[in-house]
mmCIF file of C-alpha atoms in Angstrom:
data_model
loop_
_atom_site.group_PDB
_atom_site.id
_atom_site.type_symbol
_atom_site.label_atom_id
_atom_site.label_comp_id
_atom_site.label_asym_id
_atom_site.label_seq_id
_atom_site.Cartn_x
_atom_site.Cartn_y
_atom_site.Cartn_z
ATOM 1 C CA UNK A 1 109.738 140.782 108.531
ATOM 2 C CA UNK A 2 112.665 138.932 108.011
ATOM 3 C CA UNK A 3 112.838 137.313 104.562
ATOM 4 C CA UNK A 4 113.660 134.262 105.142
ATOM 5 C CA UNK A 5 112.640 131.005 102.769
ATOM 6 C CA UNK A 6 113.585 127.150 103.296
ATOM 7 C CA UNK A 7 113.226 124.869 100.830
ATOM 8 C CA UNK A 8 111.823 121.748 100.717
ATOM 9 C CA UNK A 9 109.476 122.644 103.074
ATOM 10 C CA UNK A 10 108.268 118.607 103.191
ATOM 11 C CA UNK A 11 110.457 116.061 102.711
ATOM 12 C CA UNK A 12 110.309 112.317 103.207
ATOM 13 C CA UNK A 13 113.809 110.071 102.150
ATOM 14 C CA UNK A 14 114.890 106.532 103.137
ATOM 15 C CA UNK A 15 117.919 105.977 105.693
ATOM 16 C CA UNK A 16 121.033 106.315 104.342
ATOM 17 C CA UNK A 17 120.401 108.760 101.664
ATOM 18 C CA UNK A 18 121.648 112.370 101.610
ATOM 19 C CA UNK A 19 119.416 115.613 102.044
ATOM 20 C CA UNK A 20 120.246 118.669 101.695
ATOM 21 C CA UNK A 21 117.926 121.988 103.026
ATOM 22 C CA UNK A 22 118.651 125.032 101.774
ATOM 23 C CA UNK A 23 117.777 128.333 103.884
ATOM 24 C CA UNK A 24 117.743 131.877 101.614
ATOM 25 C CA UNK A 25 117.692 135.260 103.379
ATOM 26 C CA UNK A 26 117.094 138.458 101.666
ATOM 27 C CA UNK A 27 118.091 140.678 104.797
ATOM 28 C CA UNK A 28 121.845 140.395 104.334
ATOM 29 C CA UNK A 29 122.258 139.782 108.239
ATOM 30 C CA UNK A 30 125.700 138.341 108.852
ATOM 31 C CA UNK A 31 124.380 135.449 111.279
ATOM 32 C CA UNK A 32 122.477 132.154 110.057
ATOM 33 C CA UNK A 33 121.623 129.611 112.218
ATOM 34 C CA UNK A 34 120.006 125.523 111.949
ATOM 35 C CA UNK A 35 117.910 124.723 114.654
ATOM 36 C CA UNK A 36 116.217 121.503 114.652
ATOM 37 C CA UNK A 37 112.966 121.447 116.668
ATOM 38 C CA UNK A 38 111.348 118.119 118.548
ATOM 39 C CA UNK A 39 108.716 117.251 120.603
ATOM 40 C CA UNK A 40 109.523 117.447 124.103
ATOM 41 C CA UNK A 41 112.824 119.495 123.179
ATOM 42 C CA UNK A 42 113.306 122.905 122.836
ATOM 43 C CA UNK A 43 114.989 124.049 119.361
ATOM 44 C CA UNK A 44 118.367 122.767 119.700
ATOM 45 C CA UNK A 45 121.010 124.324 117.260
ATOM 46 C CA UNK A 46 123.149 122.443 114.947
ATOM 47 C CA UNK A 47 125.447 125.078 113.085
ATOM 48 C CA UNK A 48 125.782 127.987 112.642
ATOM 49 C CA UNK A 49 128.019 130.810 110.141
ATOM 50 C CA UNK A 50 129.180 134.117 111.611
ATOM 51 C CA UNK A 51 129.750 135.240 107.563
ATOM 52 C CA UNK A 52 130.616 133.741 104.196
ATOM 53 C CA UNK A 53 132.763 130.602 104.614
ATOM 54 C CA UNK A 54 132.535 131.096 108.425
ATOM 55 C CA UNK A 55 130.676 128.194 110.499
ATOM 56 C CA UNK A 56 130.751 126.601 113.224
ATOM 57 C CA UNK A 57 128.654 123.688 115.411
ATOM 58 C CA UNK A 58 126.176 124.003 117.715
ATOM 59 C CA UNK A 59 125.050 121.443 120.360
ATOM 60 C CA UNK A 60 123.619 118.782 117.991
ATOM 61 C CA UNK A 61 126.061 118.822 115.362
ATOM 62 C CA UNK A 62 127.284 114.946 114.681
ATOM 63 C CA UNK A 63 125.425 113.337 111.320
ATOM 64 C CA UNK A 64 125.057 117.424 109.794
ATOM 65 C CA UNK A 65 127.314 119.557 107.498
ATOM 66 C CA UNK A 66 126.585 123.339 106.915
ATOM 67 C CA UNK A 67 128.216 125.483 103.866
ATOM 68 C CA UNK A 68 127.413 128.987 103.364
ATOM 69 C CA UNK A 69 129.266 130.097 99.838
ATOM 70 C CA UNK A 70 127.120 133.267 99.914
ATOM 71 C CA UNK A 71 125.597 136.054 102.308
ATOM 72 C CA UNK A 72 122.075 134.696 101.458
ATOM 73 C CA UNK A 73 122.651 130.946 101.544
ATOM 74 C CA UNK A 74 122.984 128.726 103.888
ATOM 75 C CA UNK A 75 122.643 124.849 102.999
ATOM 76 C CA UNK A 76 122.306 122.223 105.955
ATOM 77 C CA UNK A 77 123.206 118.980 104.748
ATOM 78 C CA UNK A 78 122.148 115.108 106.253
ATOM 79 C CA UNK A 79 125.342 113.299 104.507
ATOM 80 C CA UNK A 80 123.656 109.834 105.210
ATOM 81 C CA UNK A 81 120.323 110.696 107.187
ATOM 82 C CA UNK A 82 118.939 108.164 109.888
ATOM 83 C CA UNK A 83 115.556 107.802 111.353
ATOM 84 C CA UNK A 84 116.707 109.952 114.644
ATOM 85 C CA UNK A 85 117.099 112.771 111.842
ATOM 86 C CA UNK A 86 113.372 113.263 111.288
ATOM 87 C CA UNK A 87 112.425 116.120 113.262
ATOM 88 C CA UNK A 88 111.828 120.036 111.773
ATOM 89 C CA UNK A 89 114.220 122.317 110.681
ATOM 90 C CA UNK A 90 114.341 126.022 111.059
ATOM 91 C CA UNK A 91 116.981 127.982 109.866
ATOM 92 C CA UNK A 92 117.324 131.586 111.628
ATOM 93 C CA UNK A 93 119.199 135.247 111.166
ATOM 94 C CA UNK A 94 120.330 137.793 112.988
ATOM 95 C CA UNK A 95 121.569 140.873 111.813
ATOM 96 C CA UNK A 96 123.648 141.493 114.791
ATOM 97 C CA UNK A 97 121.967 143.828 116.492
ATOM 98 C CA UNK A 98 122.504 143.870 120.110
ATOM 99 C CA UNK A 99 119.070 142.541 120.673
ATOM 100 C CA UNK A 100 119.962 139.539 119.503
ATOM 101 C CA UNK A 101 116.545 139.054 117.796
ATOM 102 C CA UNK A 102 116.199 136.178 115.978
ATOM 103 C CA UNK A 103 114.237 136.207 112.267
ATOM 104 C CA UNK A 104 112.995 132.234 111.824
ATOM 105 C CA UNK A 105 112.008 130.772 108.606
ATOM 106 C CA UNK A 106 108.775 129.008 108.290
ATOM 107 C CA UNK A 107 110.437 125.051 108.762
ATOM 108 C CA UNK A 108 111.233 122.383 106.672
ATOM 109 C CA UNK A 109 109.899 118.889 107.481
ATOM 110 C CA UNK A 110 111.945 116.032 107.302
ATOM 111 C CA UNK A 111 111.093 112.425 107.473
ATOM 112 C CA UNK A 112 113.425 109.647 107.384
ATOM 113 C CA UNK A 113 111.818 106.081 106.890
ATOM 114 C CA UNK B 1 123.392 120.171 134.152
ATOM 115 C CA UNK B 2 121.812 123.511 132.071
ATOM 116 C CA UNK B 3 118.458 123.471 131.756
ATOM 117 C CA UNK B 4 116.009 125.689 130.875
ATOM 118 C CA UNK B 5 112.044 124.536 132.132
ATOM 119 C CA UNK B 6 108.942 125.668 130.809
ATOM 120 C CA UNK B 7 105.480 124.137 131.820
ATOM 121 C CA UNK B 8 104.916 121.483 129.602
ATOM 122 C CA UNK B 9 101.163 121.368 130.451
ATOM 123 C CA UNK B 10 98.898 123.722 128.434
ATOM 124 C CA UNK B 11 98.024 126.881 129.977
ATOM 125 C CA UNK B 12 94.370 126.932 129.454
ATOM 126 C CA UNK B 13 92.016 130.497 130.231
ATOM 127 C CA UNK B 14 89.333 132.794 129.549
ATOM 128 C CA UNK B 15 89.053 135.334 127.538
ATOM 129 C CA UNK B 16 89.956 138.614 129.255
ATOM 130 C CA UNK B 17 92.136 137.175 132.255
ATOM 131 C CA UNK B 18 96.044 137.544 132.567
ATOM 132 C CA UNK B 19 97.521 134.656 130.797
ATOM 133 C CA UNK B 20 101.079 133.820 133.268
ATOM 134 C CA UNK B 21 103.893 131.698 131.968
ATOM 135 C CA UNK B 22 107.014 130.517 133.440
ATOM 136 C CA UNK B 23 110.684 129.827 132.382
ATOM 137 C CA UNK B 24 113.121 128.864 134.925
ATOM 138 C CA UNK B 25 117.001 128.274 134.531
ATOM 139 C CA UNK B 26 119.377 125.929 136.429
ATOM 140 C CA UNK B 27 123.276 126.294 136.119
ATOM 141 C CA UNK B 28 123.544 129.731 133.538
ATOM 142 C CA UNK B 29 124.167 133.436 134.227
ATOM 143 C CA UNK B 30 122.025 134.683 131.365
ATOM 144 C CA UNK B 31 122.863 137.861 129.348
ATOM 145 C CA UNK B 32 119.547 138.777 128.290
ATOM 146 C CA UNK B 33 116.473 136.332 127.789
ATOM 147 C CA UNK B 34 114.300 136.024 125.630
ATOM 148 C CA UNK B 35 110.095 135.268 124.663
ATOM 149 C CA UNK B 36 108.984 134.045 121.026
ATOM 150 C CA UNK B 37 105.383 132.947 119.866
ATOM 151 C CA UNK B 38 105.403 130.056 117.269
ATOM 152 C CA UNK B 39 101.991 129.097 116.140
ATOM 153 C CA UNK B 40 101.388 125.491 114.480
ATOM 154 C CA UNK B 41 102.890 125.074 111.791
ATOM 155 C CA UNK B 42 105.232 128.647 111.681
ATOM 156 C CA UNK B 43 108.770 129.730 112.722
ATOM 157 C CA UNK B 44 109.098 131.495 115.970
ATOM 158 C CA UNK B 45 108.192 134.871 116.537
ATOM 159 C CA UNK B 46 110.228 137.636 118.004
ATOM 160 C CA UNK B 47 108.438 138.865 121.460
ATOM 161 C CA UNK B 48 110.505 141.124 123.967
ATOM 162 C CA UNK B 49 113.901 140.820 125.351
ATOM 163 C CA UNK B 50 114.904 141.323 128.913
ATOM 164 C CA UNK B 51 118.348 141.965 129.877
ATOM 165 C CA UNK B 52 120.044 140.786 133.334
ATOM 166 C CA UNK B 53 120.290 143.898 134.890
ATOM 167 C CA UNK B 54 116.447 144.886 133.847
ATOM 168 C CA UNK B 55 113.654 143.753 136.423
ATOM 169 C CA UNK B 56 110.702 144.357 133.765
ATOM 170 C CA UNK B 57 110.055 144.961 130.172
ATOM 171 C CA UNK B 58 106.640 145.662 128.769
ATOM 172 C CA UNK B 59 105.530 145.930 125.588
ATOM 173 C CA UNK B 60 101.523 146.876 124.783
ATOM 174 C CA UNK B 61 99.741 143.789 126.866
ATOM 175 C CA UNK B 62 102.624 141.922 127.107
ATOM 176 C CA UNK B 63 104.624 142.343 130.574
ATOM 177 C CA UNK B 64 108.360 140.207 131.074
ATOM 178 C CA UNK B 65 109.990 140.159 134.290
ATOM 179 C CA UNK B 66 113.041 138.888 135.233
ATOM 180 C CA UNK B 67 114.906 137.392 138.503
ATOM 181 C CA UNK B 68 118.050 136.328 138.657
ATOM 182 C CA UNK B 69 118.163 135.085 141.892
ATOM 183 C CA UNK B 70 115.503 132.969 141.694
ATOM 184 C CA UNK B 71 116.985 131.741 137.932
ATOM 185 C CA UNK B 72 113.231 132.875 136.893
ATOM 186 C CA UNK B 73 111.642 134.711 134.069
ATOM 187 C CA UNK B 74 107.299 135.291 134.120
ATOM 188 C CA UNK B 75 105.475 135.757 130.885
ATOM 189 C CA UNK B 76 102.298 137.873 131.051
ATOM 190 C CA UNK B 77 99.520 138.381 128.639
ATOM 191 C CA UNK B 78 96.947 140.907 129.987
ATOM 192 C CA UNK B 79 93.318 141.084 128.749
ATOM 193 C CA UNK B 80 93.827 137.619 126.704
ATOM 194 C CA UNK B 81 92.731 136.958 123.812
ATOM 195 C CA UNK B 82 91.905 133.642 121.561
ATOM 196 C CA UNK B 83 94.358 135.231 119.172
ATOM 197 C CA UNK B 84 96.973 134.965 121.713
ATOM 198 C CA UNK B 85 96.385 131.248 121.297
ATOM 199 C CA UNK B 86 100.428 129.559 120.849
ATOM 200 C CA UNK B 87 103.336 127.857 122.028
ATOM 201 C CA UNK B 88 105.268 130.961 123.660
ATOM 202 C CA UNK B 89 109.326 130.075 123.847
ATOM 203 C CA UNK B 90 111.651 131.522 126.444
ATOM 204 C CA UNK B 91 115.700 131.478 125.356
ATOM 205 C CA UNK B 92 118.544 132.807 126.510
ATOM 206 C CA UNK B 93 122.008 133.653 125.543
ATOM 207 C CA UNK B 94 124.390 132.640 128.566
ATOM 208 C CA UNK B 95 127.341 135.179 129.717
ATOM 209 C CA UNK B 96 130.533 134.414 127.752
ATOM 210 C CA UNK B 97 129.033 132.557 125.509
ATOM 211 C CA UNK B 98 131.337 133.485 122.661
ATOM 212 C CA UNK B 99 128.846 135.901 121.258
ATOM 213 C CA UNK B 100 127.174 135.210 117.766
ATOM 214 C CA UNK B 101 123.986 135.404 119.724
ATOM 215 C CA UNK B 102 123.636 131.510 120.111
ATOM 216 C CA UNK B 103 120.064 130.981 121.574
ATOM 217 C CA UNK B 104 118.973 128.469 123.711
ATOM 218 C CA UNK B 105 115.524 127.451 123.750
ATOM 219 C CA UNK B 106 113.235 125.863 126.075
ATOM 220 C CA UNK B 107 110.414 123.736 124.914
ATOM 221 C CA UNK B 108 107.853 126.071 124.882
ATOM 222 C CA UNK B 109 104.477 126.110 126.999
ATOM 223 C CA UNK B 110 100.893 126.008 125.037
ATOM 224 C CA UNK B 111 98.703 128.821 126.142
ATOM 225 C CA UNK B 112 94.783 128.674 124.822
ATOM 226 C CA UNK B 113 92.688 130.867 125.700
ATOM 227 C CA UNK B 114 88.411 130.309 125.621
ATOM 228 C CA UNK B 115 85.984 132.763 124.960
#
């Protein structure tokens, strides 16, 4: 398996304040993906980086900022989270294969009062 | 609009039978597709892959087929278990897509399965 580890895995913070999740791989794939996952909805992906310094959005981007400064690191960042933010955050690799196989960490809940 | 539909009603049966889950697209041309397991709690898990010019795909009790006409991919789980309990995800990646392998899910359908 994959190793992939997010961090906070639980976090609760009050509207307006920023959060930051951090997702660290061990696997050196080149691909890292943010998928946020809600009831109802099916993950939904936010950003993602195709390399170091290389990102891009997905299809729920507004209100979220990615950086990846390192192979291994890819930080997801709420600049000024709102209640619509709380939901559950996975953060994904892919070494590029032509599978396209996707390696999920285990999620980080967030909760915005 | 693109969608991707899974049953959003839990899947229940017993123990032994052929558990049969459905994903259907509207408005892609898929490149391959995709089946995860998540369990509560846990990140998705990494099934089988079916590409658009494969019919079926099996892997040890677990059967995929695919038809593109019909916009329709079927999920089987032979001889069920109650460890095969889980939310089972269907994605796909859509023709020119840009690459970079960017999934799209659908919500997932809830299979349990009784002794």
């Amino acid at each position: 398996d994959a190793g992939i580890t997010q961090s906070p895995r639980h976090k609760v913070t009050e509207t307006g304040t920023p959060v930051t999740l951090r997702c660290h791989q061990t696997e050196n794939h080149r691909y890292m993906y943010w998928y946020r996952q809600d009831p109802g909805h099916g993950l939904r992906l936010i950003h993602y980086s195709y390399g170091v310094k290389d990102t891009d959005k997905g299809e729920v981007s507004d209100g979220y900022s990615v950086s990846r400064s390192k192979t291994e690191d890819f930080l997801l960042t709420l600049e000024s989270a709102t209640s619509s933010q709380t939901s559950v955050y996975f953060c994904a690799t892919n070494g590029g294969a032509n599978t396209g196989e996707l390696f999920f960490g285990e999620g980080s809940r967030l909760t915005v009062l | 609009s693109q969608k991707i539909e899974q049953n959003s009603e839990a899947l229940n049966i017993q123990e032994g039978k052929t558990a049969t889950l459905t994903c259907n697209y509207t408005n892609y041309s898929p490149a391959y597709l995709q089946w995860y397991r998540q369990d509560p709690g846990r990140g998705p898990v990494f099934l089988l892959l079916i590409r658009e010019n494969e019919k079926e795909k099996r892997k040890e009790r677990l059967k995929v087929t695919f038809d593109t006409t019909l916009k329709q991919s079927l999920f089987h789980i032979t001889a069920a278990q109650p460890a095969d309990s889980a939310t089972y995800l269907c994605a796909l990646v859509p023709l020119f897509s840009g690459g970079y392998n960017k999934l799209i899910f659908g919500a997932g359908t809830r299979l349990a399965v009784h002794p």
